[in-house]
PDB file of C-alpha atoms in Angstrom:
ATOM      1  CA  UNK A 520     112.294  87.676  90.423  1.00 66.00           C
ATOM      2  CA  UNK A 521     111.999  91.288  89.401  1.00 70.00           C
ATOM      3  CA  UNK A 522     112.222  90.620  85.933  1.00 72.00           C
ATOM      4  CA  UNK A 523     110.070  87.802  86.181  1.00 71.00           C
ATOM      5  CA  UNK A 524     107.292  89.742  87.898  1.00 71.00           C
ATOM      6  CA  UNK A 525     107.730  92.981  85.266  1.00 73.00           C
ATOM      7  CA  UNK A 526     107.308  89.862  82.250  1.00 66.00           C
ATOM      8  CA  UNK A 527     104.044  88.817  84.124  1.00 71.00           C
ATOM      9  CA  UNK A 528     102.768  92.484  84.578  1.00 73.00           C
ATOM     10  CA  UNK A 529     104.020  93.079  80.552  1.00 71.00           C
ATOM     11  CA  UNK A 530     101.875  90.008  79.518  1.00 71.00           C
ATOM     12  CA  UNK A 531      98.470  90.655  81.681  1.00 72.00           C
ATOM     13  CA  UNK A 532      98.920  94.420  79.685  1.00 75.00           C
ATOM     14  CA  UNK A 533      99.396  92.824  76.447  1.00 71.00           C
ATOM     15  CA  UNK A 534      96.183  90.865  76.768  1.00 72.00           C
ATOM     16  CA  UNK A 535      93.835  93.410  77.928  1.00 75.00           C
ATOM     17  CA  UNK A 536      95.157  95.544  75.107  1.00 72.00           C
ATOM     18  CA  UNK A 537      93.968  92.711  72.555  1.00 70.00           C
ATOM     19  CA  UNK A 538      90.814  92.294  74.912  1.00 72.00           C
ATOM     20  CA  UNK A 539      89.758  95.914  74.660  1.00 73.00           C
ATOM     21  CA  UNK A 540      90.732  95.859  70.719  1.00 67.00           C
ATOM     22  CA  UNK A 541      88.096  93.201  69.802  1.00 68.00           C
ATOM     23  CA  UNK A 542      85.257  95.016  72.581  1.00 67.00           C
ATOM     24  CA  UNK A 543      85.576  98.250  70.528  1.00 65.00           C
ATOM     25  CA  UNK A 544      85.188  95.807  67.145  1.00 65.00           C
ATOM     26  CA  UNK A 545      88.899  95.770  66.009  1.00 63.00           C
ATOM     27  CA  UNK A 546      90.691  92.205  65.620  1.00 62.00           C
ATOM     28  CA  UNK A 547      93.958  91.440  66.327  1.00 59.00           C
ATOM     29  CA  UNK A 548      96.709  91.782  63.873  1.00 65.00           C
ATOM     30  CA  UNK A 549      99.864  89.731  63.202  1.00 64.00           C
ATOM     31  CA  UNK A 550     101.751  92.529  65.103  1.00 67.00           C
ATOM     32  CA  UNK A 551      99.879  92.070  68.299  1.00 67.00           C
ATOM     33  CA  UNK A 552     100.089  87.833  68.180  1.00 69.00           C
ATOM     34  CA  UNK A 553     103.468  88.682  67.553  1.00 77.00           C
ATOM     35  CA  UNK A 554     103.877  90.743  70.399  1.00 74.00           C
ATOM     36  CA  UNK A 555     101.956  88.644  72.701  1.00 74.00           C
ATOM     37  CA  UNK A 556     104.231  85.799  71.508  1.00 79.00           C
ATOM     38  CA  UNK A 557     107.480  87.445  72.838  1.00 81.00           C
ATOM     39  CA  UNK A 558     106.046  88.736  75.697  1.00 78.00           C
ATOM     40  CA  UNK A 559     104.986  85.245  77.167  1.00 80.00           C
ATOM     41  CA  UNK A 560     108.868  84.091  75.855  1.00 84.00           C
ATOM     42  CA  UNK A 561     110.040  87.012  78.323  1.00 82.00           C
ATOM     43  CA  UNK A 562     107.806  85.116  81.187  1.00 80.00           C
ATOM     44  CA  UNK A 563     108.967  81.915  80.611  1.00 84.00           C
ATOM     45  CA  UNK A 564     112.461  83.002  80.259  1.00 86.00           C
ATOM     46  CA  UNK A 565     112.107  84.895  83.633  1.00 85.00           C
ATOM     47  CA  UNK A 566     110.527  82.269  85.355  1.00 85.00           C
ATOM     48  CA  UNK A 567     113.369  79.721  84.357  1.00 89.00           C
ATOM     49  CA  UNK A 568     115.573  81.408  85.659  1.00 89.00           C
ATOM     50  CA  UNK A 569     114.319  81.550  89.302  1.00 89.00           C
ATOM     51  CA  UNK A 570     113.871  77.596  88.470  1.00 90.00           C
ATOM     52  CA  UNK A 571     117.381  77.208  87.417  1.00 91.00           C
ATOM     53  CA  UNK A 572     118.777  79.736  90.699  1.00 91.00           C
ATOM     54  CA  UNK A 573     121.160  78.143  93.040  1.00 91.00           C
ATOM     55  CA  UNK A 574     120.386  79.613  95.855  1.00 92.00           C
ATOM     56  CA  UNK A 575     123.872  80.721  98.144  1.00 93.00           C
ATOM     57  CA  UNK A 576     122.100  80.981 101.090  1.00 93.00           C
ATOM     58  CA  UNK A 577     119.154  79.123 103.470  1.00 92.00           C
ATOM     59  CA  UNK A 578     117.792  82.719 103.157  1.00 93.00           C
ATOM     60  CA  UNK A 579     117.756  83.232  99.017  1.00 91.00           C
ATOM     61  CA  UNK A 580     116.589  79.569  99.357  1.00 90.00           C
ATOM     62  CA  UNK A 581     113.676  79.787 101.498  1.00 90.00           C
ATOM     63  CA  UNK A 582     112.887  82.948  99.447  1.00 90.00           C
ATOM     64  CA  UNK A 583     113.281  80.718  95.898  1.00 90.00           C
ATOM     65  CA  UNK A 584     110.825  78.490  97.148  1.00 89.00           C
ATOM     66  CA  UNK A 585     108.265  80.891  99.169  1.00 90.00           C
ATOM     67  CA  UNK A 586     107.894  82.596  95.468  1.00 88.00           C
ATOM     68  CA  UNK A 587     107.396  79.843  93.474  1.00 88.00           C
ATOM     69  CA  UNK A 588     104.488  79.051  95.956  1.00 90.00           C
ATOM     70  CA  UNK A 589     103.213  82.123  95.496  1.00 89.00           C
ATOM     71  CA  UNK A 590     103.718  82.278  91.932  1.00 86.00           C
ATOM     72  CA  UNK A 591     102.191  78.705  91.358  1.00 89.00           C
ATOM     73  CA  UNK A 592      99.263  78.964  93.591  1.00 90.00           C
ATOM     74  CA  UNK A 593      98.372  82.517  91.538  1.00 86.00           C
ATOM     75  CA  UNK A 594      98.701  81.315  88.811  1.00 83.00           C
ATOM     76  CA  UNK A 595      97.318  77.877  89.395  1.00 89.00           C
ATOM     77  CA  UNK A 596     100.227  76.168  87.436  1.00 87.00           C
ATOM     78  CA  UNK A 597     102.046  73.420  87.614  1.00 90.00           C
ATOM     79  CA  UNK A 598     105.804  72.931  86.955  1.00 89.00           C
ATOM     80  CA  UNK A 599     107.297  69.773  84.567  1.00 90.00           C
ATOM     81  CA  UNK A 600     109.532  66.807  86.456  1.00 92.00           C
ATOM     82  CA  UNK A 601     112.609  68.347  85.898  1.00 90.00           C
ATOM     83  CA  UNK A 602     111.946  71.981  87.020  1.00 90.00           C
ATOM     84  CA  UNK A 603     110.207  70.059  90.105  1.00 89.00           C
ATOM     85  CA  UNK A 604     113.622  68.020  90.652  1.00 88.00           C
ATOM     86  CA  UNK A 605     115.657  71.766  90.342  1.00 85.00           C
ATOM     87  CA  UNK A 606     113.595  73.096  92.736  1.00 84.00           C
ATOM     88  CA  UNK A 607     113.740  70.676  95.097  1.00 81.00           C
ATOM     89  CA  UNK A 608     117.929  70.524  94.806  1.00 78.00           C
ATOM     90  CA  UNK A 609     118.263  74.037  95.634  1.00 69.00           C
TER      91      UNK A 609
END
């Protein structure tokens, strides 16, 4: 979850870098959709991996699913069939 939440904080940084380049007139470069581009790879990577947890415990398991509320109702997401059917086996 930690690295999941530093990806999301990495991200919302990368895009109000970009944001304040084109206020002040500049554009963005390759480098920055580049950039962008692996940063949102490191979220989705991070957030796969709480998907794909096995929880050991009715504790890490409550605490799986009490984040991915969380996560899903801040972000207002939605999660595909079969991440829905992994979190629902855990």
């Amino acid at each position: 979850m930690d690295r999941h939440i530093a990806a999301q904080m990495a991200a919302a940084e990368a895009v109000r870098v970009l944001d304040e380049r084109r206020t002040v007139g500049g554009g963005a470069s390759i480098a920055d959709a580049k950039g962008l581009l692996d940063v949102a790879r490191d979220e989705q990577a991070g957030r796969l991996a709480i998907i794909n947890y096995l929880p050991r415990t009715n504790q890490e398991s409550r605490q799986k699913l009490t984040y991915m509320a969380a996560y899903l109702i801040a972000t207002r997401g939605t999660l595909a069939p079969h991440e829905m059917n992994s979190i629902l086996a855990s």
